[in-house]
């Protein structure tokens, strides 16, 4: 993401499309309007100045991540307190969130802390029946990570099983819209060449829709740019990660997956959509993604932190330490 931010969000390489634009943009804003006035940097264009700018951007991302980490803890506290009416349990959840196995990612230039803040805030707003605010927050989360679209399930549940009101469909569309917008932008950026000499990426060869919408570029029927890039460059897809070589990564993820299943079963006092969302993430993590990523991906799921198990607390503290060391050495689950 540092490369995306330093390039001015131009996305010069198609593999960068896997990273959505909100976090690099926030890093640029903080670096330009907060850190640069405080610490200064020249604009002569030399290599040293370019390195200074990248350093400011890196610090901008770190500042955003850590502020979002704190805000996410507060949002989780508010959410759990609203649902359970037990402030002590909410405080414990916030503490466990701060000491989670993915702590190193929550303090680094990663999308997880901002996404967790928006996810928890949207859930908290929904629990107080602020539906429009929840939709807005979850729409913003979709600009941070693609799994923000999963929050549409909350509106689908209320439409199907609580009150079949049209507004829930509209709110779900609001949450999904940023994802669709980013696919259109990505398709236009790489699959509509500005010159004859330009060679589009191979994934642009997928068959486009027959009817364009409002003059926007066609989207591929057989795969969106995001899914195509994930499959081509990261080997992401149905059971594509299931091989003997990946057994260590499954071992890395096993405690988080087992804990998730236990929490899904035990959290009977929580509304059904939270349990369904968590169950889907477990299923998807096991079958269709780099499984070790669940260590940080599940940081946005509140059920992860609704436990008083000493074993889980011990694991969280130990793995937060080990994970920080592995992260610094560029080993999985980084």
mmCIF file with all atom_site columns, C-alpha atoms in Angstrom, residues 135-322:
data_model
loop_
_atom_site.group_PDB
_atom_site.id
_atom_site.type_symbol
_atom_site.label_atom_id
_atom_site.label_alt_id
_atom_site.label_comp_id
_atom_site.label_asym_id
_atom_site.label_entity_id
_atom_site.label_seq_id
_atom_site.pdbx_PDB_ins_code
_atom_site.Cartn_x
_atom_site.Cartn_y
_atom_site.Cartn_z
_atom_site.occupancy
_atom_site.B_iso_or_equiv
_atom_site.pdbx_formal_charge
_atom_site.auth_seq_id
_atom_site.auth_comp_id
_atom_site.auth_asym_id
_atom_site.auth_atom_id
_atom_site.pdbx_PDB_model_num
ATOM 1   C CA . UNK A 1 135 ? -25.088 1.702   5.671   1.00 0.00 ? 135 UNK A CA 1
ATOM 2   C CA . UNK A 1 136 ? -22.776 4.691   5.255   1.00 0.00 ? 136 UNK A CA 1
ATOM 3   C CA . UNK A 1 137 ? -20.141 3.281   7.619   1.00 0.00 ? 137 UNK A CA 1
ATOM 4   C CA . UNK A 1 138 ? -20.232 -0.129  5.960   1.00 0.00 ? 138 UNK A CA 1
ATOM 5   C CA . UNK A 1 139 ? -20.050 1.487   2.522   1.00 0.00 ? 139 UNK A CA 1
ATOM 6   C CA . UNK A 1 140 ? -16.870 3.237   3.655   1.00 0.00 ? 140 UNK A CA 1
ATOM 7   C CA . UNK A 1 141 ? -15.559 -0.094  4.933   1.00 0.00 ? 141 UNK A CA 1
ATOM 8   C CA . UNK A 1 142 ? -16.027 -1.503  1.435   1.00 0.00 ? 142 UNK A CA 1
ATOM 9   C CA . UNK A 1 143 ? -13.600 1.134   0.171   1.00 0.00 ? 143 UNK A CA 1
ATOM 10  C CA . UNK A 1 144 ? -11.067 -0.268  2.633   1.00 0.00 ? 144 UNK A CA 1
ATOM 11  C CA . UNK A 1 145 ? -11.489 -4.017  2.117   1.00 0.00 ? 145 UNK A CA 1
ATOM 12  C CA . UNK A 1 146 ? -13.611 -6.087  -0.239  1.00 0.00 ? 146 UNK A CA 1
ATOM 13  C CA . UNK A 1 147 ? -15.193 -8.091  2.577   1.00 0.00 ? 147 UNK A CA 1
ATOM 14  C CA . UNK A 1 148 ? -17.093 -4.951  3.531   1.00 0.00 ? 148 UNK A CA 1
ATOM 15  C CA . UNK A 1 149 ? -19.796 -6.164  1.154   1.00 0.00 ? 149 UNK A CA 1
ATOM 16  C CA . UNK A 1 150 ? -20.570 -8.979  3.605   1.00 0.00 ? 150 UNK A CA 1
ATOM 17  C CA . UNK A 1 151 ? -22.295 -6.433  5.816   1.00 0.00 ? 151 UNK A CA 1
ATOM 18  C CA . UNK A 1 152 ? -25.139 -6.415  3.306   1.00 0.00 ? 152 UNK A CA 1
ATOM 19  C CA . UNK A 1 153 ? -26.168 -9.627  5.040   1.00 0.00 ? 153 UNK A CA 1
ATOM 20  C CA . UNK A 1 154 ? -27.429 -7.661  8.044   1.00 0.00 ? 154 UNK A CA 1
ATOM 21  C CA . UNK A 1 155 ? -29.902 -5.811  5.842   1.00 0.00 ? 155 UNK A CA 1
ATOM 22  C CA . UNK A 1 156 ? -30.825 -9.006  3.995   1.00 0.00 ? 156 UNK A CA 1
ATOM 23  C CA . UNK A 1 157 ? -31.603 -10.711 7.297   1.00 0.00 ? 157 UNK A CA 1
ATOM 24  C CA . UNK A 1 158 ? -33.882 -7.905  8.460   1.00 0.00 ? 158 UNK A CA 1
ATOM 25  C CA . UNK A 1 159 ? -35.628 -7.800  5.083   1.00 0.00 ? 159 UNK A CA 1
ATOM 26  C CA . UNK A 1 160 ? -36.225 -11.563 4.995   1.00 0.00 ? 160 UNK A CA 1
ATOM 27  C CA . UNK A 1 161 ? -36.930 -12.370 8.635   1.00 0.00 ? 161 UNK A CA 1
ATOM 28  C CA . UNK A 1 162 ? -37.869 -9.173  10.497  1.00 0.00 ? 162 UNK A CA 1
ATOM 29  C CA . UNK A 1 163 ? -39.570 -6.518  8.356   1.00 0.00 ? 163 UNK A CA 1
ATOM 30  C CA . UNK A 1 164 ? -39.643 -6.775  4.543   1.00 0.00 ? 164 UNK A CA 1
ATOM 31  C CA . UNK A 1 165 ? -39.094 -3.082  3.957   1.00 0.00 ? 165 UNK A CA 1
ATOM 32  C CA . UNK A 1 166 ? -37.700 -1.745  0.701   1.00 0.00 ? 166 UNK A CA 1
ATOM 33  C CA . UNK A 1 167 ? -35.289 0.526   2.533   1.00 0.00 ? 167 UNK A CA 1
ATOM 34  C CA . UNK A 1 168 ? -33.231 -2.492  3.610   1.00 0.00 ? 168 UNK A CA 1
ATOM 35  C CA . UNK A 1 169 ? -32.617 -3.287  -0.057  1.00 0.00 ? 169 UNK A CA 1
ATOM 36  C CA . UNK A 1 170 ? -31.555 0.298   -0.638  1.00 0.00 ? 170 UNK A CA 1
ATOM 37  C CA . UNK A 1 171 ? -29.189 0.218   2.327   1.00 0.00 ? 171 UNK A CA 1
ATOM 38  C CA . UNK A 1 172 ? -27.653 -3.019  1.059   1.00 0.00 ? 172 UNK A CA 1
ATOM 39  C CA . UNK A 1 173 ? -27.155 -1.396  -2.344  1.00 0.00 ? 173 UNK A CA 1
ATOM 40  C CA . UNK A 1 174 ? -25.379 1.533   -0.671  1.00 0.00 ? 174 UNK A CA 1
ATOM 41  C CA . UNK A 1 175 ? -22.944 -0.872  1.000   1.00 0.00 ? 175 UNK A CA 1
ATOM 42  C CA . UNK A 1 176 ? -22.300 -2.765  -2.231  1.00 0.00 ? 176 UNK A CA 1
ATOM 43  C CA . UNK A 1 177 ? -21.975 0.322   -4.445  1.00 0.00 ? 177 UNK A CA 1
ATOM 44  C CA . UNK A 1 178 ? -18.333 1.210   -3.586  1.00 0.00 ? 178 UNK A CA 1
ATOM 45  C CA . UNK A 1 179 ? -17.200 -2.296  -4.489  1.00 0.00 ? 179 UNK A CA 1
ATOM 46  C CA . UNK A 1 180 ? -18.948 -2.105  -7.849  1.00 0.00 ? 180 UNK A CA 1
ATOM 47  C CA . UNK A 1 181 ? -17.521 1.387   -8.415  1.00 0.00 ? 181 UNK A CA 1
ATOM 48  C CA . UNK A 1 182 ? -13.996 0.146   -7.786  1.00 0.00 ? 182 UNK A CA 1
ATOM 49  C CA . UNK A 1 183 ? -14.456 -2.699  -10.260 1.00 0.00 ? 183 UNK A CA 1
ATOM 50  C CA . UNK A 1 184 ? -15.603 -0.217  -12.910 1.00 0.00 ? 184 UNK A CA 1
ATOM 51  C CA . UNK A 1 185 ? -12.644 2.057   -12.205 1.00 0.00 ? 185 UNK A CA 1
ATOM 52  C CA . UNK A 1 186 ? -10.246 -0.897  -12.321 1.00 0.00 ? 186 UNK A CA 1
ATOM 53  C CA . UNK A 1 187 ? -11.686 -2.168  -15.581 1.00 0.00 ? 187 UNK A CA 1
ATOM 54  C CA . UNK A 1 188 ? -11.452 1.264   -17.159 1.00 0.00 ? 188 UNK A CA 1
ATOM 55  C CA . UNK A 1 189 ? -7.899  1.788   -15.893 1.00 0.00 ? 189 UNK A CA 1
ATOM 56  C CA . UNK A 1 190 ? -6.414  -1.399  -17.342 1.00 0.00 ? 190 UNK A CA 1
ATOM 57  C CA . UNK A 1 191 ? -8.820  -2.746  -19.955 1.00 0.00 ? 191 UNK A CA 1
ATOM 58  C CA . UNK A 1 192 ? -9.555  0.371   -22.028 1.00 0.00 ? 192 UNK A CA 1
ATOM 59  C CA . UNK A 1 193 ? -6.089  1.134   -23.466 1.00 0.00 ? 193 UNK A CA 1
ATOM 60  C CA . UNK A 1 194 ? -5.226  4.782   -24.145 1.00 0.00 ? 194 UNK A CA 1
ATOM 61  C CA . UNK A 1 195 ? -2.999  3.823   -27.105 1.00 0.00 ? 195 UNK A CA 1
ATOM 62  C CA . UNK A 1 196 ? -2.825  1.036   -29.668 1.00 0.00 ? 196 UNK A CA 1
ATOM 63  C CA . UNK A 1 197 ? 0.576   -0.024  -28.340 1.00 0.00 ? 197 UNK A CA 1
ATOM 64  C CA . UNK A 1 198 ? -0.806  -0.755  -24.881 1.00 0.00 ? 198 UNK A CA 1
ATOM 65  C CA . UNK A 1 199 ? -1.219  -4.446  -24.012 1.00 0.00 ? 199 UNK A CA 1
ATOM 66  C CA . UNK A 1 200 ? -3.991  -5.023  -21.451 1.00 0.00 ? 200 UNK A CA 1
ATOM 67  C CA . UNK A 1 201 ? -3.542  -7.655  -18.728 1.00 0.00 ? 201 UNK A CA 1
ATOM 68  C CA . UNK A 1 202 ? -4.599  -11.185 -19.613 1.00 0.00 ? 202 UNK A CA 1
ATOM 69  C CA . UNK A 1 203 ? -7.623  -11.040 -17.330 1.00 0.00 ? 203 UNK A CA 1
ATOM 70  C CA . UNK A 1 204 ? -9.100  -8.289  -19.529 1.00 0.00 ? 204 UNK A CA 1
ATOM 71  C CA . UNK A 1 205 ? -9.817  -10.958 -22.147 1.00 0.00 ? 205 UNK A CA 1
ATOM 72  C CA . UNK A 1 206 ? -12.848 -12.174 -20.214 1.00 0.00 ? 206 UNK A CA 1
ATOM 73  C CA . UNK A 1 207 ? -16.085 -11.648 -22.115 1.00 0.00 ? 207 UNK A CA 1
ATOM 74  C CA . UNK A 1 208 ? -17.689 -8.243  -21.335 1.00 0.00 ? 208 UNK A CA 1
ATOM 75  C CA . UNK A 1 209 ? -21.325 -7.545  -20.727 1.00 0.00 ? 209 UNK A CA 1
ATOM 76  C CA . UNK A 1 210 ? -23.332 -6.956  -23.863 1.00 0.00 ? 210 UNK A CA 1
ATOM 77  C CA . UNK A 1 211 ? -25.059 -3.818  -22.618 1.00 0.00 ? 211 UNK A CA 1
ATOM 78  C CA . UNK A 1 212 ? -23.031 -0.950  -21.122 1.00 0.00 ? 212 UNK A CA 1
ATOM 79  C CA . UNK A 1 213 ? -24.515 0.975   -18.212 1.00 0.00 ? 213 UNK A CA 1
ATOM 80  C CA . UNK A 1 214 ? -24.625 4.774   -18.341 1.00 0.00 ? 214 UNK A CA 1
ATOM 81  C CA . UNK A 1 215 ? -21.591 4.910   -20.610 1.00 0.00 ? 215 UNK A CA 1
ATOM 82  C CA . UNK A 1 216 ? -19.322 3.161   -18.090 1.00 0.00 ? 216 UNK A CA 1
ATOM 83  C CA . UNK A 1 217 ? -16.837 0.489   -19.194 1.00 0.00 ? 217 UNK A CA 1
ATOM 84  C CA . UNK A 1 218 ? -18.063 -3.068  -19.507 1.00 0.00 ? 218 UNK A CA 1
ATOM 85  C CA . UNK A 1 219 ? -17.551 -5.455  -16.634 1.00 0.00 ? 219 UNK A CA 1
ATOM 86  C CA . UNK A 1 220 ? -16.447 -9.031  -17.317 1.00 0.00 ? 220 UNK A CA 1
ATOM 87  C CA . UNK A 1 221 ? -19.091 -11.688 -16.906 1.00 0.00 ? 221 UNK A CA 1
ATOM 88  C CA . UNK A 1 222 ? -16.681 -14.420 -15.855 1.00 0.00 ? 222 UNK A CA 1
ATOM 89  C CA . UNK A 1 223 ? -14.860 -12.484 -13.169 1.00 0.00 ? 223 UNK A CA 1
ATOM 90  C CA . UNK A 1 224 ? -14.474 -9.017  -11.752 1.00 0.00 ? 224 UNK A CA 1
ATOM 91  C CA . UNK A 1 225 ? -11.049 -7.328  -11.853 1.00 0.00 ? 225 UNK A CA 1
ATOM 92  C CA . UNK A 1 226 ? -10.606 -7.914  -8.127  1.00 0.00 ? 226 UNK A CA 1
ATOM 93  C CA . UNK A 1 227 ? -11.285 -11.647 -8.295  1.00 0.00 ? 227 UNK A CA 1
ATOM 94  C CA . UNK A 1 228 ? -9.269  -12.016 -11.499 1.00 0.00 ? 228 UNK A CA 1
ATOM 95  C CA . UNK A 1 229 ? -6.227  -10.309 -9.982  1.00 0.00 ? 229 UNK A CA 1
ATOM 96  C CA . UNK A 1 230 ? -6.512  -12.352 -6.798  1.00 0.00 ? 230 UNK A CA 1
ATOM 97  C CA . UNK A 1 231 ? -6.627  -15.567 -8.798  1.00 0.00 ? 231 UNK A CA 1
ATOM 98  C CA . UNK A 1 232 ? -3.812  -14.638 -11.181 1.00 0.00 ? 232 UNK A CA 1
ATOM 99  C CA . UNK A 1 233 ? -1.269  -13.152 -8.787  1.00 0.00 ? 233 UNK A CA 1
ATOM 100 C CA . UNK A 1 234 ? -2.166  -14.684 -5.412  1.00 0.00 ? 234 UNK A CA 1
ATOM 101 C CA . UNK A 1 235 ? -3.526  -18.078 -6.461  1.00 0.00 ? 235 UNK A CA 1
ATOM 102 C CA . UNK A 1 236 ? -6.758  -17.400 -4.592  1.00 0.00 ? 236 UNK A CA 1
ATOM 103 C CA . UNK A 1 237 ? -9.743  -19.566 -5.426  1.00 0.00 ? 237 UNK A CA 1
ATOM 104 C CA . UNK A 1 238 ? -11.879 -22.513 -4.416  1.00 0.00 ? 238 UNK A CA 1
ATOM 105 C CA . UNK A 1 239 ? -9.633  -25.095 -2.663  1.00 0.00 ? 239 UNK A CA 1
ATOM 106 C CA . UNK A 1 240 ? -6.565  -23.753 -4.504  1.00 0.00 ? 240 UNK A CA 1
ATOM 107 C CA . UNK A 1 241 ? -4.727  -23.434 -1.204  1.00 0.00 ? 241 UNK A CA 1
ATOM 108 C CA . UNK A 1 242 ? -5.333  -27.047 -0.210  1.00 0.00 ? 242 UNK A CA 1
ATOM 109 C CA . UNK A 1 243 ? -1.935  -28.679 -0.667  1.00 0.00 ? 243 UNK A CA 1
ATOM 110 C CA . UNK A 1 244 ? 0.635   -30.394 1.524   1.00 0.00 ? 244 UNK A CA 1
ATOM 111 C CA . UNK A 1 245 ? 2.960   -27.418 1.154   1.00 0.00 ? 245 UNK A CA 1
ATOM 112 C CA . UNK A 1 246 ? 0.397   -25.207 2.919   1.00 0.00 ? 246 UNK A CA 1
ATOM 113 C CA . UNK A 1 247 ? -0.036  -27.410 5.993   1.00 0.00 ? 247 UNK A CA 1
ATOM 114 C CA . UNK A 1 248 ? 2.082   -25.049 8.164   1.00 0.00 ? 248 UNK A CA 1
ATOM 115 C CA . UNK A 1 249 ? -0.224  -22.170 7.255   1.00 0.00 ? 249 UNK A CA 1
ATOM 116 C CA . UNK A 1 250 ? -3.279  -24.239 8.173   1.00 0.00 ? 250 UNK A CA 1
ATOM 117 C CA . UNK A 1 251 ? -1.558  -24.929 11.497  1.00 0.00 ? 251 UNK A CA 1
ATOM 118 C CA . UNK A 1 252 ? -1.041  -21.186 11.970  1.00 0.00 ? 252 UNK A CA 1
ATOM 119 C CA . UNK A 1 253 ? -4.736  -20.574 11.376  1.00 0.00 ? 253 UNK A CA 1
ATOM 120 C CA . UNK A 1 254 ? -6.085  -23.547 13.347  1.00 0.00 ? 254 UNK A CA 1
ATOM 121 C CA . UNK A 1 255 ? -6.380  -21.856 16.781  1.00 0.00 ? 255 UNK A CA 1
ATOM 122 C CA . UNK A 1 256 ? -8.283  -18.903 15.307  1.00 0.00 ? 256 UNK A CA 1
ATOM 123 C CA . UNK A 1 257 ? -10.592 -21.175 13.320  1.00 0.00 ? 257 UNK A CA 1
ATOM 124 C CA . UNK A 1 258 ? -11.299 -23.473 16.275  1.00 0.00 ? 258 UNK A CA 1
ATOM 125 C CA . UNK A 1 259 ? -11.912 -20.503 18.563  1.00 0.00 ? 259 UNK A CA 1
ATOM 126 C CA . UNK A 1 260 ? -14.265 -19.044 15.948  1.00 0.00 ? 260 UNK A CA 1
ATOM 127 C CA . UNK A 1 261 ? -16.331 -22.226 15.779  1.00 0.00 ? 261 UNK A CA 1
ATOM 128 C CA . UNK A 1 262 ? -16.570 -22.363 19.572  1.00 0.00 ? 262 UNK A CA 1
ATOM 129 C CA . UNK A 1 263 ? -17.692 -18.737 19.709  1.00 0.00 ? 263 UNK A CA 1
ATOM 130 C CA . UNK A 1 264 ? -20.291 -19.223 16.980  1.00 0.00 ? 264 UNK A CA 1
ATOM 131 C CA . UNK A 1 265 ? -21.797 -22.111 18.943  1.00 0.00 ? 265 UNK A CA 1
ATOM 132 C CA . UNK A 1 266 ? -21.642 -20.417 22.347  1.00 0.00 ? 266 UNK A CA 1
ATOM 133 C CA . UNK A 1 267 ? -22.769 -16.882 21.419  1.00 0.00 ? 267 UNK A CA 1
ATOM 134 C CA . UNK A 1 268 ? -26.464 -17.722 21.619  1.00 0.00 ? 268 UNK A CA 1
ATOM 135 C CA . UNK A 1 269 ? -27.241 -14.386 23.239  1.00 0.00 ? 269 UNK A CA 1
ATOM 136 C CA . UNK A 1 270 ? -26.083 -12.542 20.119  1.00 0.00 ? 270 UNK A CA 1
ATOM 137 C CA . UNK A 1 271 ? -28.329 -11.866 17.094  1.00 0.00 ? 271 UNK A CA 1
ATOM 138 C CA . UNK A 1 272 ? -28.228 -14.465 14.344  1.00 0.00 ? 272 UNK A CA 1
ATOM 139 C CA . UNK A 1 273 ? -26.607 -12.241 11.651  1.00 0.00 ? 273 UNK A CA 1
ATOM 140 C CA . UNK A 1 274 ? -23.382 -11.958 13.673  1.00 0.00 ? 274 UNK A CA 1
ATOM 141 C CA . UNK A 1 275 ? -23.092 -15.727 13.931  1.00 0.00 ? 275 UNK A CA 1
ATOM 142 C CA . UNK A 1 276 ? -23.923 -16.240 10.264  1.00 0.00 ? 276 UNK A CA 1
ATOM 143 C CA . UNK A 1 277 ? -21.332 -13.650 9.227   1.00 0.00 ? 277 UNK A CA 1
ATOM 144 C CA . UNK A 1 278 ? -18.675 -15.307 11.358  1.00 0.00 ? 278 UNK A CA 1
ATOM 145 C CA . UNK A 1 279 ? -19.591 -18.778 10.091  1.00 0.00 ? 279 UNK A CA 1
ATOM 146 C CA . UNK A 1 280 ? -19.364 -17.624 6.480   1.00 0.00 ? 280 UNK A CA 1
ATOM 147 C CA . UNK A 1 281 ? -15.933 -16.103 7.125   1.00 0.00 ? 281 UNK A CA 1
ATOM 148 C CA . UNK A 1 282 ? -14.742 -19.398 8.612   1.00 0.00 ? 282 UNK A CA 1
ATOM 149 C CA . UNK A 1 283 ? -16.033 -21.324 5.600   1.00 0.00 ? 283 UNK A CA 1
ATOM 150 C CA . UNK A 1 284 ? -14.552 -18.868 3.113   1.00 0.00 ? 284 UNK A CA 1
ATOM 151 C CA . UNK A 1 285 ? -11.247 -18.710 4.957   1.00 0.00 ? 285 UNK A CA 1
ATOM 152 C CA . UNK A 1 286 ? -10.921 -22.483 4.878   1.00 0.00 ? 286 UNK A CA 1
ATOM 153 C CA . UNK A 1 287 ? -11.852 -22.946 1.240   1.00 0.00 ? 287 UNK A CA 1
ATOM 154 C CA . UNK A 1 288 ? -11.132 -19.857 -0.844  1.00 0.00 ? 288 UNK A CA 1
ATOM 155 C CA . UNK A 1 289 ? -8.286  -17.735 0.521   1.00 0.00 ? 289 UNK A CA 1
ATOM 156 C CA . UNK A 1 290 ? -4.813  -17.862 2.041   1.00 0.00 ? 290 UNK A CA 1
ATOM 157 C CA . UNK A 1 291 ? -5.921  -19.477 5.266   1.00 0.00 ? 291 UNK A CA 1
ATOM 158 C CA . UNK A 1 292 ? -3.261  -17.863 7.471   1.00 0.00 ? 292 UNK A CA 1
ATOM 159 C CA . UNK A 1 293 ? -4.790  -14.459 6.712   1.00 0.00 ? 293 UNK A CA 1
ATOM 160 C CA . UNK A 1 294 ? -7.729  -15.307 9.004   1.00 0.00 ? 294 UNK A CA 1
ATOM 161 C CA . UNK A 1 295 ? -5.492  -14.354 11.943  1.00 0.00 ? 295 UNK A CA 1
ATOM 162 C CA . UNK A 1 296 ? -5.901  -10.709 10.938  1.00 0.00 ? 296 UNK A CA 1
ATOM 163 C CA . UNK A 1 297 ? -9.039  -10.900 8.791   1.00 0.00 ? 297 UNK A CA 1
ATOM 164 C CA . UNK A 1 298 ? -11.160 -12.038 11.756  1.00 0.00 ? 298 UNK A CA 1
ATOM 165 C CA . UNK A 1 299 ? -10.165 -8.957  13.770  1.00 0.00 ? 299 UNK A CA 1
ATOM 166 C CA . UNK A 1 300 ? -13.367 -7.301  12.511  1.00 0.00 ? 300 UNK A CA 1
ATOM 167 C CA . UNK A 1 301 ? -15.668 -10.000 13.943  1.00 0.00 ? 301 UNK A CA 1
ATOM 168 C CA . UNK A 1 302 ? -16.986 -9.125  17.423  1.00 0.00 ? 302 UNK A CA 1
ATOM 169 C CA . UNK A 1 303 ? -17.631 -12.732 18.457  1.00 0.00 ? 303 UNK A CA 1
ATOM 170 C CA . UNK A 1 304 ? -13.864 -13.304 18.459  1.00 0.00 ? 304 UNK A CA 1
ATOM 171 C CA . UNK A 1 305 ? -13.548 -11.211 21.607  1.00 0.00 ? 305 UNK A CA 1
ATOM 172 C CA . UNK A 1 306 ? -16.527 -12.441 23.640  1.00 0.00 ? 306 UNK A CA 1
ATOM 173 C CA . UNK A 1 307 ? -14.658 -14.990 25.701  1.00 0.00 ? 307 UNK A CA 1
ATOM 174 C CA . UNK A 1 308 ? -13.215 -15.343 29.169  1.00 0.00 ? 308 UNK A CA 1
ATOM 175 C CA . UNK A 1 309 ? -11.134 -18.386 28.291  1.00 0.00 ? 309 UNK A CA 1
ATOM 176 C CA . UNK A 1 310 ? -7.690  -18.163 29.841  1.00 0.00 ? 310 UNK A CA 1
ATOM 177 C CA . UNK A 1 311 ? -6.323  -20.399 27.104  1.00 0.00 ? 311 UNK A CA 1
ATOM 178 C CA . UNK A 1 312 ? -7.429  -17.947 24.438  1.00 0.00 ? 312 UNK A CA 1
ATOM 179 C CA . UNK A 1 313 ? -5.994  -15.007 26.357  1.00 0.00 ? 313 UNK A CA 1
ATOM 180 C CA . UNK A 1 314 ? -2.676  -16.848 26.735  1.00 0.00 ? 314 UNK A CA 1
ATOM 181 C CA . UNK A 1 315 ? -2.653  -17.769 23.051  1.00 0.00 ? 315 UNK A CA 1
ATOM 182 C CA . UNK A 1 316 ? -3.455  -14.186 22.033  1.00 0.00 ? 316 UNK A CA 1
ATOM 183 C CA . UNK A 1 317 ? -0.588  -12.736 24.056  1.00 0.00 ? 317 UNK A CA 1
ATOM 184 C CA . UNK A 1 318 ? 1.913   -15.387 22.929  1.00 0.00 ? 318 UNK A CA 1
ATOM 185 C CA . UNK A 1 319 ? 0.934   -15.231 19.274  1.00 0.00 ? 319 UNK A CA 1
ATOM 186 C CA . UNK A 1 320 ? 0.925   -11.435 19.285  1.00 0.00 ? 320 UNK A CA 1
ATOM 187 C CA . UNK A 1 321 ? 4.574   -11.660 20.356  1.00 0.00 ? 321 UNK A CA 1
ATOM 188 C CA . UNK A 1 322 ? 5.528   -14.449 17.953  1.00 0.00 ? 322 UNK A CA 1
#
